[in-house]
Amino acid sequence: MTPDYFLLLLTGLPYTFAVTGGALLIGALFGFPLLLVRRSKVTILRWTAVMLIAVIRSIPPIVWIFLIFFSIGTGVFPISPLSAALVGFGLIATANMAEIYRGALIAVHHGQTEAAQALNLSPFHTMWDVILPQMVRVCLPVAATYAIGLLKDAAIASTIGVPDLTYQGRHITQMTLQGLSVMGSVGIIYVLISLPIAWIARVTEAHIRKTVSL
Amino acid sequence: MDQAASVRPDPSTATLPEDVSPLVRMRHLCKWFGEHEVLRDISLDVDSGEVLAIVGPSGSGKSTLLRCINLLEEPSAGSLNVGELTVEFDHPVKRRERKALRQQLGMVFQSFNLFPHMTVLENICLPQRRVLGRKRDEAEAVAKDLLEKVGLTDKAAAFPSNCSGGQQQRIAIARALALDPRVMLFDEPTSALDPELGLEVLSVMFSLAQSGMTMIVVTHEMSFAEKVSDRTLFMAEGKIVEAGPSADVIRRPQSERARRFFRAVNGL
Amino acid sequence: MGATWSDVADWIEPLSRGFVLNLEITFITILLGFPGGFVLALLVERRSPWVRWPAMVIVEIGRGAPALVLLQFVYFGFPQIDLTLSSFASAIVALSVSTACYTSEIIRSGLAAVPKGQKEAAEALNFSSADSMRFVVFPQAAKISSPAMMGFSILILQSTTLCFTIALPEIASQAYEIGSTTFQYFPILSLTALFFIFVCVPASFLVGWFERRSEP
Ligand SMILES: Nc1ncnc2c1ncn2[C@@H]1O[C@H](COP(=O)(O)OP(=O)(O)OP(=O)(O)O)[C@@H](O)[C@H]1O
Ligand SMILES: [Mg+2]
């Protein structure tokens, strides 16, 4: 693979980061309200959230983004491949982040709520001052691990024409017929990107053991 | 008794004269964990049919000594002889040596370590079938016989999780005995148990001793050491500080270190 | 515009045919990938660096690279060294490798979760190390890992749709083809989604139930 081709490959990186980061951000934002609904006292709301999360997670990402890109995109609102990917992966990330938040909430819950109540803290302050700060820390390593998963799922955006790393890899493969080295490089680049994220996961995990009462 | 008494003049000697051949003979055993010397030049003999108690403060190396005998830990130096087999620790232990050595040793752990996914009967039968190559019928016959001896015939089909701690430990003893060991090693077999349940286990160990089994028992139960064991060995900081007839060592310790220890355990 | 019920009835057949292919690939991938993961887990735990390091590199690459990229690496890359695999074979190879690498970590933590005393007891009873693994450690590790392995099986089924990119006539390809000829993308893709909902939602609840049951 010539340097020219390698540079072409790298032009895919911003798109890979955009899809991954954008979806993660969407998930981190909307995952929280979904968690609240998931833990609502109203049974019907709670079950709606449970089913919604299960359904979102049960449909393969490629089907999701086809559904969004082709059916909406060819219909009333034309939608760019990048937006379609962001909506699709954002949706999936929302469901997954809600579950990650829930896991963290359960992990922290134990004696902490009771202790806060015994100290006569209001429900808001119990959440805001006691539970949330610990939740965030518990979440971090799990969310970092999830980010790596999302990074790799985001490669699927290439199938609807988002010119990301994988897309460029296949494009160059078609031009050079050197799939082994080209797709090999693509794979290695993904591994290299995920290494620092994995490192963050490990470091934060070691850190929370000390600062959170699990 | 007389023989043991002849050892008495030097209370830190746990060995017999060289011309006597004991069942277990240990010479100049050392064990290092990295920079930390846990066993320092241990020499010890255990005669056939003898019950030896090992006592001493926490961290003194009692468990390590026991685990070195069946090579769960590999000693760093010295030699070990059980029956006809001698292992020198100047080279890494060979698999065949390890197997031959363990063939003669049964081990009972503080935490029982029964296999939770097997019934009590399977726990006792599987090792016989895999290690000794016994047929199922034969293994079951041995297992049932042993279960009767430890008073747990009715638990054969139960899973360990449905047995009390005392029952589990008695099953663990039966499991070890099923392999026909010549020496039984016990590492604090009752310290994870309520006193009452511990008593069940101690009574099984007592009858085992009566039947002539050679036993090495790490214990915190001074009454067991005194009543059941022929000899008691007091360890501290990885060394044998005192050894001799149990009553002497426990009642009339010679060294200041041992006196302090027994005063503390007896709450005096 | 708009699909009729008779359209939908016509689509069921090709989609089912595609979905059977997804299920077949999932099944074979599990059959090859899970044992592969077990072997990798054992290799990564070996003391010899000559075994451990290559195994760790394989695991890290297999886990770090997207399954989609592995798939295209095999399908488009292997012909470069005169090894042309059918799309079905490519799918099996790529997904099995990816599964083996992922599950090796699940299995490894399962093996590590078996209390140390269990291995010691087996050792003290003079079990050979193979017997200790087979009769004592593996059954307990398998029980600990099984919810995670079942959960991963669902992900394998979902990932078989990636074979769309290597021209395998599985369900996503079938749906895309029907969509591109009829322009009825929304109904056909929704129908495709339903196939997965019917299988994966109950399966995920089942896994959740297993998880809760095995926890306390
Ligand atoms: N695997 C190991 N690695 C490093 N150090 C160890 C290991 N096992 C034991 N030690 C150390 O060796 C020393 C002796 O331990 P050992 O378990 O033999 O003591 P013990 O006399 O059995 O104590 P206790 O009465 O608490 O069981 C301790 O300081 C312990 O920390
Ligand atoms: Mg100990």
XYZ file of C-alpha atoms and ligand atoms in Angstrom:
730
model
C 0.000 0.000 0.000
C 1.501 3.327 -1.064
C 1.634 6.364 1.231
C -1.023 8.017 -0.938
C -3.421 5.244 -0.254
C -2.555 5.258 3.403
C -3.373 8.963 3.601
C -6.644 8.304 1.807
C -7.355 5.657 4.412
C -6.736 8.142 7.190
C -9.267 10.592 5.731
C -11.819 8.116 7.025
C -10.750 8.637 10.629
C -12.736 11.850 11.304
C -15.910 10.098 10.183
C -15.192 7.103 12.364
C -14.661 9.408 15.327
C -17.711 11.497 14.462
C -20.050 8.512 14.367
C -18.603 6.923 17.502
C -18.318 10.127 19.534
C -21.624 11.534 18.350
C -23.513 8.346 19.126
C -21.855 8.072 22.512
C -22.802 11.645 23.350
C -26.398 11.072 22.276
C -26.480 7.885 24.315
C -24.971 9.511 27.390
C -27.547 12.324 27.236
C -30.722 10.433 26.432
C -29.740 7.334 28.362
C -30.333 9.122 31.643
C -33.984 10.104 31.127
C -34.562 6.597 29.777
C -33.079 5.232 33.000
C -35.467 7.385 35.028
C -38.425 6.030 33.072
C -36.994 2.532 33.458
C -37.075 3.050 37.234
C -40.384 4.870 37.331
C -42.895 3.922 39.995
C -45.595 3.699 37.333
C -45.618 0.074 36.215
C -46.735 0.739 32.678
C -44.001 3.327 32.104
C -41.420 1.009 33.561
C -42.467 -1.841 31.305
C -42.563 0.386 28.258
C -38.969 1.356 28.947
C -37.959 -2.268 29.507
C -39.526 -3.328 26.216
C -38.151 -0.326 24.364
C -34.623 -1.076 25.522
C -34.975 -4.772 24.705
C -36.367 -4.064 21.240
C -33.735 -1.478 20.379
C -31.004 -3.848 21.419
C -32.438 -6.867 19.670
C -32.373 -5.367 16.164
C -28.939 -5.637 14.508
C -27.273 -2.243 13.932
C -27.139 -2.767 10.186
C -30.916 -3.249 10.078
C -31.390 -0.140 12.205
C -29.367 2.135 9.989
C -30.894 0.701 6.807
C -34.273 1.326 8.325
C -33.380 4.915 9.060
C -31.368 5.675 5.955
C -33.414 3.965 3.268
C -36.941 4.265 4.553
C -36.773 7.750 5.988
C -34.047 8.926 3.652
C -35.885 7.952 0.498
C -39.172 9.159 1.879
C -40.259 12.503 3.151
C -37.052 13.814 4.750
C -33.903 13.180 2.779
C -31.206 12.363 5.300
C -27.462 12.215 4.812
C -25.628 8.944 5.510
C -23.778 10.560 8.419
C -26.990 11.808 10.061
C -28.641 8.452 9.522
C -25.697 6.724 11.184
C -25.772 9.184 14.073
C -29.493 8.678 14.610
C -29.182 4.874 14.367
C -26.169 4.446 16.604
C -27.389 7.215 18.898
C -30.571 5.229 19.432
C -28.665 2.024 20.140
C -26.258 3.862 22.449
C -29.186 5.387 24.345
C -30.585 1.959 25.160
C -27.174 0.637 26.140
C -26.201 3.653 28.223
C -29.504 3.434 30.102
C -28.576 -0.124 31.033
C -25.055 0.916 31.997
C -26.454 3.686 34.228
C -28.834 1.197 35.759
C -26.008 -1.210 36.523
C -24.075 1.615 38.182
C -27.094 2.689 40.195
C -27.610 -0.840 41.462
C -23.905 -1.144 42.246
C -23.872 2.018 44.339
C -27.281 1.733 45.907
C -26.571 -0.570 48.820
C -26.199 1.259 52.095
C -25.724 4.683 50.533
C -29.347 5.676 50.071
C -30.236 4.479 53.514
C -27.345 6.340 55.051
C -28.325 9.513 53.203
C -31.936 9.135 54.316
C -30.865 8.513 57.875
C -28.975 11.809 57.644
C -32.253 13.383 56.542
C -31.031 14.423 53.098
C -33.804 15.222 50.645
C -34.351 12.755 47.776
C -32.817 15.296 45.399
C -29.699 15.747 47.477
C -29.441 12.031 48.090
C -29.290 11.605 44.329
C -27.223 14.666 43.521
C -24.646 14.646 46.294
C -24.357 10.996 47.220
C -25.505 8.637 44.498
C -24.660 10.489 41.278
C -20.997 11.209 41.989
C -20.438 7.558 42.808
C -22.496 6.439 39.820
C -20.403 8.478 37.440
C -17.266 6.817 38.691
C -18.727 3.339 38.478
C -19.954 4.132 34.964
C -16.677 5.347 33.570
C -14.860 2.068 33.026
C -18.020 0.366 31.764
C -18.781 3.275 29.444
C -15.199 3.280 28.178
C -15.476 -0.409 27.387
C -18.783 0.273 25.678
C -17.171 3.077 23.675
C -14.749 0.534 22.220
C -17.684 -1.664 21.231
C -19.418 1.308 19.679
C -16.276 2.282 17.770
C -16.330 -1.102 16.111
C -20.074 -1.145 15.504
C -19.711 2.277 13.929
C -17.812 0.594 11.082
C -21.247 -0.505 9.914
C -21.935 3.095 8.908
C -19.709 2.369 5.920
C -22.479 0.230 4.446
C -24.692 3.253 3.829
C -21.812 5.264 2.436
C -20.367 7.163 5.406
C -16.755 7.563 4.183
C -15.163 6.272 7.377
C -12.102 4.112 7.910
C -13.797 0.898 6.845
C -15.387 2.546 3.822
C -12.034 3.873 2.641
C -10.481 0.479 3.288
C -12.969 -1.261 1.039
C -12.672 1.517 -1.530
C -8.888 1.167 -1.688
C -9.193 -2.616 -1.747
C -11.362 -2.361 -4.834
C -8.807 -0.108 -6.525
C -5.682 -2.048 -5.593
C -7.008 -5.577 -5.030
C -4.735 -5.753 -2.002
C -7.335 -6.587 0.597
C -4.905 -8.345 2.889
C -2.684 -5.375 3.558
C -5.398 -2.745 3.273
C -8.047 -4.364 5.456
C -5.238 -5.588 7.720
C -4.128 -1.981 8.217
C -7.710 -0.932 8.849
C -8.003 -3.600 11.543
C -4.750 -2.541 13.163
C -5.815 1.108 13.180
C -9.007 0.154 15.036
C -6.937 -1.796 17.565
C -4.611 1.176 18.025
C -7.538 3.536 18.608
C -9.096 1.222 21.159
C -5.887 0.753 23.163
C -5.922 4.159 24.915
C -9.657 3.815 25.615
C -9.031 0.392 27.145
C -6.285 1.982 29.212
C -8.712 4.605 30.501
C -11.131 1.848 31.426
C -8.466 0.030 33.396
C -7.173 3.102 35.211
C -10.617 4.396 36.161
C -11.613 0.957 37.313
C -8.634 0.787 39.646
C -9.473 4.267 40.858
C -13.132 3.630 41.667
C -12.316 0.664 43.827
C -10.809 3.151 46.227
C -13.358 5.942 46.098
C -16.742 4.280 45.805
C -18.576 2.229 48.345
C -19.806 -0.669 46.254
C 7.259 -42.191 75.181
C 10.756 -43.127 76.170
C 12.005 -42.463 72.704
C 10.324 -39.084 72.687
C 11.704 -38.347 76.098
C 15.197 -38.974 74.804
C 14.592 -36.170 72.340
C 13.647 -33.888 75.163
C 17.066 -32.633 76.262
C 17.214 -30.408 73.203
C 13.673 -29.146 72.858
C 14.264 -27.642 69.443
C 15.103 -30.984 67.850
C 12.271 -32.693 66.037
C 14.336 -35.445 64.500
C 15.053 -39.035 65.372
C 18.509 -40.584 65.277
C 19.707 -41.162 61.716
C 19.587 -44.959 61.962
C 15.850 -44.969 62.696
C 13.798 -44.663 59.538
C 10.611 -42.687 60.055
C 7.676 -42.472 57.651
C 8.228 -38.775 56.954
C 11.696 -37.285 57.103
C 12.423 -33.695 56.296
C 15.921 -32.233 56.203
C 16.961 -28.595 56.034
C 13.786 -27.529 54.310
C 13.671 -23.860 53.320
C 10.974 -21.893 51.592
C 11.263 -18.416 50.177
C 8.432 -16.294 48.803
C 10.509 -13.818 46.852
C 12.653 -12.078 49.442
C 10.629 -13.417 52.331
C 12.012 -16.504 54.063
C 8.976 -18.341 55.403
C 10.558 -21.648 56.403
C 14.072 -21.653 57.784
C 16.003 -24.872 57.807
C 13.278 -27.209 59.025
C 14.277 -30.750 59.945
C 11.561 -33.022 61.176
C 10.748 -36.711 61.474
C 7.329 -38.277 61.842
C 7.121 -41.917 62.754
C 4.591 -44.337 61.381
C 1.395 -44.202 63.449
C 2.393 -40.990 65.137
C 0.108 -37.981 65.513
C 2.017 -34.721 65.322
C 0.427 -31.399 66.175
C 1.905 -28.177 64.806
C 1.053 -25.016 66.704
C 2.308 -21.469 66.637
C 1.344 -17.867 66.008
C -0.297 -16.704 62.803
C 2.137 -16.285 59.947
C 4.750 -18.551 61.503
C 4.713 -20.823 58.457
C 2.597 -23.739 59.689
C 0.432 -23.936 56.597
C 3.410 -23.448 54.367
C 5.188 -26.341 56.039
C 2.190 -28.594 55.520
C 1.769 -27.476 51.921
C 5.439 -28.132 51.300
C 4.982 -31.740 52.360
C 2.552 -32.481 49.554
C 4.175 -29.978 47.221
C 1.293 -27.555 46.926
C 4.219 -25.246 47.533
C 7.590 -26.280 46.238
C 10.312 -25.975 48.868
C 13.299 -23.859 47.870
C 15.913 -26.157 49.365
C 16.340 -29.273 51.452
C 15.005 -32.758 51.059
C 11.842 -34.631 51.851
C 11.365 -38.309 52.301
C 8.049 -40.095 52.616
C 8.135 -43.881 52.832
C 10.553 -45.155 50.218
C 10.480 -41.953 48.196
C 13.028 -39.177 48.571
C 12.762 -35.816 46.832
C 15.691 -33.404 46.772
C 14.837 -29.779 46.191
C 18.058 -28.897 44.440
C 16.184 -29.255 41.146
C 12.590 -28.543 40.115
C 10.376 -31.398 41.242
C 9.557 -33.842 38.474
C 5.963 -34.683 37.746
C 6.520 -38.339 38.562
C 8.019 -37.493 41.951
C 5.143 -35.228 42.760
C 2.604 -37.863 41.836
C 4.359 -40.613 43.766
C 4.676 -38.376 46.817
C 1.068 -37.267 46.808
C -0.069 -40.839 46.368
C 0.958 -41.365 49.987
C -0.523 -38.177 51.399
C -4.068 -37.086 52.108
C -4.842 -33.447 52.767
C -7.706 -31.763 54.607
C -8.132 -28.020 54.172
C -9.436 -25.382 56.510
C -12.103 -24.442 53.960
C -13.074 -28.058 53.115
C -12.801 -27.480 49.357
C -15.412 -30.042 48.434
C -16.390 -29.857 44.772
C -19.716 -27.998 44.846
C -20.986 -29.358 41.515
C -20.773 -32.996 42.588
C -22.771 -34.962 45.105
C -21.075 -36.139 48.260
C -20.724 -39.628 46.814
C -19.216 -38.309 43.575
C -16.794 -36.180 45.556
C -15.454 -39.330 47.172
C -15.674 -41.597 44.118
C -14.269 -39.450 41.349
C -10.714 -39.199 42.726
C -10.614 -42.946 43.291
C -11.665 -43.596 39.727
C -9.422 -40.996 38.091
C -6.357 -41.370 40.267
C -6.404 -45.014 41.336
C -8.356 -46.282 38.343
C -10.938 -48.010 40.498
C -14.164 -49.237 38.938
C -17.339 -47.380 39.828
C -18.733 -50.196 41.986
C -15.555 -50.571 43.909
C -15.225 -46.823 44.437
C -18.799 -46.586 45.657
C -18.301 -49.431 48.071
C -15.240 -47.683 49.521
C -17.093 -44.374 49.666
C -20.103 -45.840 51.450
C -17.860 -47.588 53.921
C -16.053 -44.328 54.688
C -19.257 -42.331 54.903
C -20.426 -44.772 57.512
C -17.197 -44.301 59.435
C -17.663 -40.536 59.518
C -21.348 -40.985 60.335
C -22.828 -39.534 57.149
C -24.383 -42.465 55.301
C -27.546 -40.470 54.683
C -25.697 -37.632 52.924
C -24.364 -39.681 50.004
C -26.758 -38.178 47.467
C -26.677 -34.640 48.871
C -24.683 -31.762 47.457
C -22.033 -30.150 49.666
C -24.048 -26.932 49.849
C -26.757 -28.861 51.685
C -24.356 -30.054 54.364
C -23.236 -28.210 57.470
C -19.625 -27.158 57.782
C -18.890 -29.991 60.173
C -20.438 -32.481 57.789
C -18.519 -31.042 54.867
C -15.246 -31.400 56.707
C -16.002 -35.005 57.616
C -16.783 -35.668 53.954
C -13.489 -34.053 53.004
C -11.720 -36.398 55.399
C -13.512 -39.382 53.850
C -12.566 -38.150 50.381
C -8.904 -38.018 51.318
C -8.995 -41.388 53.073
C -10.563 -43.044 50.040
C -7.225 -42.809 48.270
C -5.514 -44.934 50.967
C -2.913 -42.411 52.086
C -0.187 -43.361 54.539
C -0.114 -39.913 56.095
C -2.958 -37.476 56.602
C -2.240 -33.743 56.643
C -4.729 -31.413 58.311
C -4.527 -27.627 58.041
C -6.658 -26.135 60.817
C -9.553 -28.471 60.007
C -11.862 -27.006 62.634
C -11.075 -23.316 62.648
C -13.807 -22.462 60.117
C -16.384 -24.205 62.307
C -18.486 -23.436 65.354
C -17.072 -25.209 68.392
C -19.935 -27.680 68.384
C -19.449 -28.647 64.739
C -15.703 -28.689 65.284
C -16.256 -31.373 67.872
C -17.809 -33.718 65.285
C -14.711 -33.345 63.168
C -12.341 -33.744 66.094
C -14.041 -36.957 67.131
C -13.578 -38.362 63.602
C -9.928 -37.355 63.756
C -9.626 -38.932 67.175
C -10.857 -42.316 65.967
C -8.607 -42.011 62.943
C -5.663 -41.538 65.283
C -6.812 -44.530 67.333
C -6.831 -46.669 64.204
C -3.128 -45.980 63.806
C -3.137 -43.411 61.018
C -0.087 -41.185 60.788
C -1.288 -37.605 61.079
C 0.226 -34.138 60.897
C -2.226 -31.593 62.212
C -1.855 -27.828 62.168
C -4.231 -26.680 64.858
C -5.282 -23.970 67.239
C -7.074 -26.491 69.446
C -4.681 -26.957 72.335
C -6.927 -29.597 73.874
C -6.688 -31.668 70.709
C -2.936 -31.233 70.596
C -2.649 -32.240 74.203
C -5.059 -35.169 74.268
C -4.683 -36.722 70.829
C -1.271 -35.921 69.493
C 1.828 -37.786 70.569
C 4.091 -34.881 69.886
C 3.620 -31.174 69.498
C 5.772 -28.854 67.501
C 5.833 -25.160 68.232
C 6.796 -22.929 65.324
C 7.585 -19.230 65.216
C 9.083 -17.097 62.446
C 9.525 -20.083 60.175
C 11.529 -22.123 62.650
C 10.822 -25.039 64.941
C 11.221 -23.495 68.352
C 10.184 -26.457 70.453
C 9.222 -30.047 69.855
C 8.465 -32.864 72.214
C 5.708 -34.822 73.925
C 2.576 -32.718 73.724
C 2.024 -32.399 77.442
C 5.570 -31.134 77.962
C 5.539 -28.611 75.161
C 2.128 -27.242 76.046
C 2.335 -27.375 79.830
C 6.027 -26.734 80.385
C 7.428 -24.843 77.417
C 11.123 -24.181 77.733
C 11.572 -21.119 75.562
C 10.317 -17.668 76.356
C 8.716 -17.414 72.892
C 6.619 -20.543 73.458
C 5.723 -19.545 77.011
C 4.380 -16.242 75.737
C 2.332 -17.981 73.033
C 0.743 -20.583 75.310
C 0.012 -18.004 77.960
C -1.862 -15.973 75.333
C -3.887 -18.903 73.913
C -4.770 -20.169 77.333
C -5.867 -16.693 78.267
C -3.578 -16.538 81.246
C -47.156 3.441 -2.744
C -47.615 1.238 0.279
C -47.230 -2.472 0.697
C -50.246 -4.764 0.804
C -50.607 -7.824 2.984
C -50.048 -10.004 -0.027
C -46.705 -8.269 -0.586
C -45.782 -9.046 2.961
C -46.807 -12.660 2.499
C -44.560 -12.853 -0.560
C -41.620 -11.468 1.394
C -41.883 -13.869 4.286
C -40.460 -16.712 2.251
C -37.191 -15.100 1.054
C -36.649 -13.481 4.431
C -37.127 -16.795 6.225
C -34.706 -18.432 3.831
C -32.223 -15.697 4.644
C -32.835 -15.968 8.363
C -32.193 -19.706 8.314
C -28.795 -18.886 6.867
C -28.203 -16.427 9.733
C -29.113 -19.137 12.218
C -26.871 -21.692 10.513
C -23.891 -19.372 10.574
C -24.594 -18.537 14.217
C -24.722 -22.215 15.094
C -21.484 -23.123 13.317
C -19.763 -20.041 14.711
C -20.689 -21.060 18.243
C -19.561 -24.619 17.565
C -16.128 -23.438 16.410
C -15.738 -20.176 18.291
C -16.519 -21.281 21.853
C -13.965 -24.111 21.917
C -11.548 -21.744 20.191
C -12.141 -19.230 22.967
C -11.461 -21.896 25.572
C -8.177 -22.835 23.899
C -7.145 -19.172 23.664
C -8.033 -18.666 27.319
C -5.742 -21.548 28.254
C -2.924 -20.311 26.021
C -3.086 -16.796 27.449
C -2.700 -18.274 30.927
C 0.361 -20.336 30.025
C 3.584 -19.446 31.745
C 5.806 -19.643 28.676
C 6.054 -16.216 27.009
C 6.442 -17.952 23.629
C 2.891 -19.204 23.952
C 1.364 -16.425 25.995
C 2.400 -13.439 23.928
C 1.235 -14.629 20.501
C -2.052 -15.702 22.069
C -2.487 -12.309 23.712
C -1.762 -10.484 20.449
C -4.307 -12.632 18.600
C -6.912 -11.974 21.271
C -6.286 -8.226 21.306
C -6.479 -7.945 17.518
C -9.511 -10.198 17.276
C -11.296 -8.135 19.914
C -10.028 -4.771 18.767
C -10.825 -5.042 15.075
C -14.497 -4.765 14.078
C -16.105 -8.017 12.964
C -17.045 -6.217 9.769
C -13.384 -5.508 9.019
C -12.383 -9.107 9.808
C -15.077 -10.295 7.458
C -13.826 -8.128 4.608
C -10.235 -8.969 5.446
C -10.996 -12.640 4.903
C -13.313 -12.235 1.934
C -11.426 -9.562 -0.011
C -7.957 -10.138 1.413
C -7.396 -13.880 1.253
C -7.714 -14.009 -2.580
C -4.546 -11.919 -2.616
C -2.685 -14.986 -1.346
C -4.648 -17.235 -3.713
C -7.025 -18.404 -1.052
C -10.475 -17.609 -2.300
C -13.183 -18.554 0.150
C -16.890 -18.546 -0.560
C -18.822 -15.900 1.276
C -20.253 -18.581 3.536
C -16.793 -19.903 4.418
C -15.468 -16.379 4.902
C -18.319 -15.657 7.284
C -17.579 -18.786 9.305
C -13.854 -18.048 9.481
C -14.160 -14.378 10.397
C -17.000 -14.707 12.879
C -15.467 -17.770 14.556
C -12.159 -15.986 15.046
C -13.902 -12.917 16.407
C -16.047 -15.082 18.703
C -13.059 -17.071 19.929
C -11.183 -13.901 20.826
C -14.146 -12.343 22.623
C -15.217 -15.413 24.516
C -11.644 -16.211 25.540
C -11.892 -13.253 27.914
C -15.271 -14.374 29.255
C -13.958 -17.898 29.777
C -10.757 -16.630 31.305
C -12.587 -14.651 33.950
C -14.839 -17.662 34.543
C -11.801 -19.848 35.114
C -10.304 -17.226 37.406
C -13.533 -17.062 39.420
C -13.270 -20.695 40.473
C -11.877 -20.549 44.017
C -8.201 -21.370 44.299
C -8.985 -24.000 46.935
C -10.771 -26.089 44.317
C -7.655 -26.429 42.191
C -5.575 -27.114 45.295
C -7.953 -29.806 46.496
C -7.814 -31.483 43.092
C -4.036 -31.229 43.171
C -3.821 -32.641 46.680
C -6.015 -35.534 45.562
C -3.386 -36.186 42.912
C -5.564 -35.367 39.915
C -3.610 -34.870 36.719
C -3.852 -31.262 35.556
C -6.061 -32.368 32.653
C -8.428 -34.154 35.044
C -8.426 -31.194 37.396
C -9.493 -28.959 34.506
C -12.017 -31.412 33.119
C -13.753 -32.518 36.286
C -13.219 -29.722 38.782
C -12.400 -26.345 37.255
C -14.120 -26.413 33.868
C -17.598 -27.439 35.072
C -17.586 -24.660 37.648
C -16.174 -22.085 35.230
C -18.735 -23.072 32.595
C -21.527 -22.455 35.049
C -20.123 -19.053 35.980
C -19.601 -18.025 32.343
C -22.800 -19.398 30.862
C -25.014 -16.285 31.166
C -22.353 -14.165 29.473
C -21.840 -16.812 26.802
C -25.576 -16.962 26.117
C -25.669 -13.187 25.881
C -22.797 -13.312 23.451
C -24.625 -15.871 21.325
C -27.358 -13.291 20.742
C -24.711 -10.837 19.571
C -23.347 -13.457 17.182
C -26.771 -13.868 15.622
C -26.985 -10.118 15.164
C -23.501 -9.899 13.733
C -24.300 -12.455 11.032
C -26.193 -9.645 9.280
C -22.779 -8.118 8.547
C -22.479 -10.803 5.873
C -24.593 -8.445 3.800
C -21.287 -6.823 2.857
C -19.845 -10.012 1.398
C -22.847 -10.869 -0.756
C -24.181 -13.697 1.339
C -27.942 -14.081 0.811
C -28.798 -13.819 4.486
C -31.759 -11.870 5.809
C -30.335 -8.341 5.541
C -29.239 -8.969 1.965
C -32.652 -10.376 1.098
C -34.346 -7.369 2.637
C -32.061 -4.945 0.859
C -32.632 -6.643 -2.456
C -36.394 -6.619 -2.106
C -36.219 -3.021 -0.940
C -34.130 -1.906 -3.884
C -36.479 -3.488 -6.417
C -39.786 -2.528 -4.807
C -38.727 0.647 -2.961
C -40.836 -0.643 -0.074
C -37.879 -0.181 2.277
C -39.813 0.632 5.394
C -42.156 -2.372 5.478
C -39.543 -4.882 4.364
C -36.948 -3.647 6.844
C -39.514 -3.538 9.637
C -40.428 -7.110 8.849
C -36.740 -8.005 9.025
C -36.489 -6.266 12.372
C -39.452 -8.311 13.597
C -37.577 -11.537 12.912
C -34.872 -10.388 15.296
C -37.299 -9.036 17.851
C -39.079 -12.375 17.957
C -35.857 -14.240 18.619
C -33.636 -11.824 20.518
C -36.082 -10.184 22.935
C -37.208 -13.443 24.565
C -33.635 -14.721 24.430
C -32.313 -11.636 26.199
C -34.985 -11.901 28.908
C -33.991 -15.527 29.357
C -30.348 -14.533 29.727
C -31.309 -11.865 32.240
C -33.245 -14.436 34.210
C -30.252 -16.793 34.206
C -27.992 -13.972 35.319
C -30.197 -13.072 38.263
C -30.606 -16.709 39.201
C -26.894 -17.448 39.212
C -25.905 -14.260 41.045
C -26.761 -14.744 44.723
N 1.737 -17.693 48.274
C 2.391 -16.847 49.100
N 3.082 -15.805 48.605
C 3.751 -14.959 49.422
N 3.787 -15.057 50.747
C 3.110 -16.072 51.323
C 2.368 -17.016 50.530
N 1.793 -17.916 51.359
C 2.158 -17.539 52.592
N 2.946 -16.448 52.595
C 3.551 -15.797 53.758
O 4.239 -16.760 54.473
C 4.113 -16.550 55.872
C 3.637 -17.812 56.525
O 2.336 -18.109 56.080
P 1.520 -19.372 56.583
O 0.210 -19.345 55.872
O 2.348 -20.577 56.413
O 1.334 -19.062 58.109
P 0.486 -19.852 59.184
O 1.425 -20.178 60.260
O -0.249 -20.958 58.536
O -0.513 -18.763 59.699
P -2.067 -18.896 60.100
O -2.114 -19.396 61.505
O -2.571 -17.487 59.981
O -2.711 -19.817 59.106
C 3.165 -15.395 56.043
O 3.943 -14.257 56.342
C 2.508 -15.254 54.714
O 2.233 -13.904 54.450
Mg -2.342 -21.328 58.068
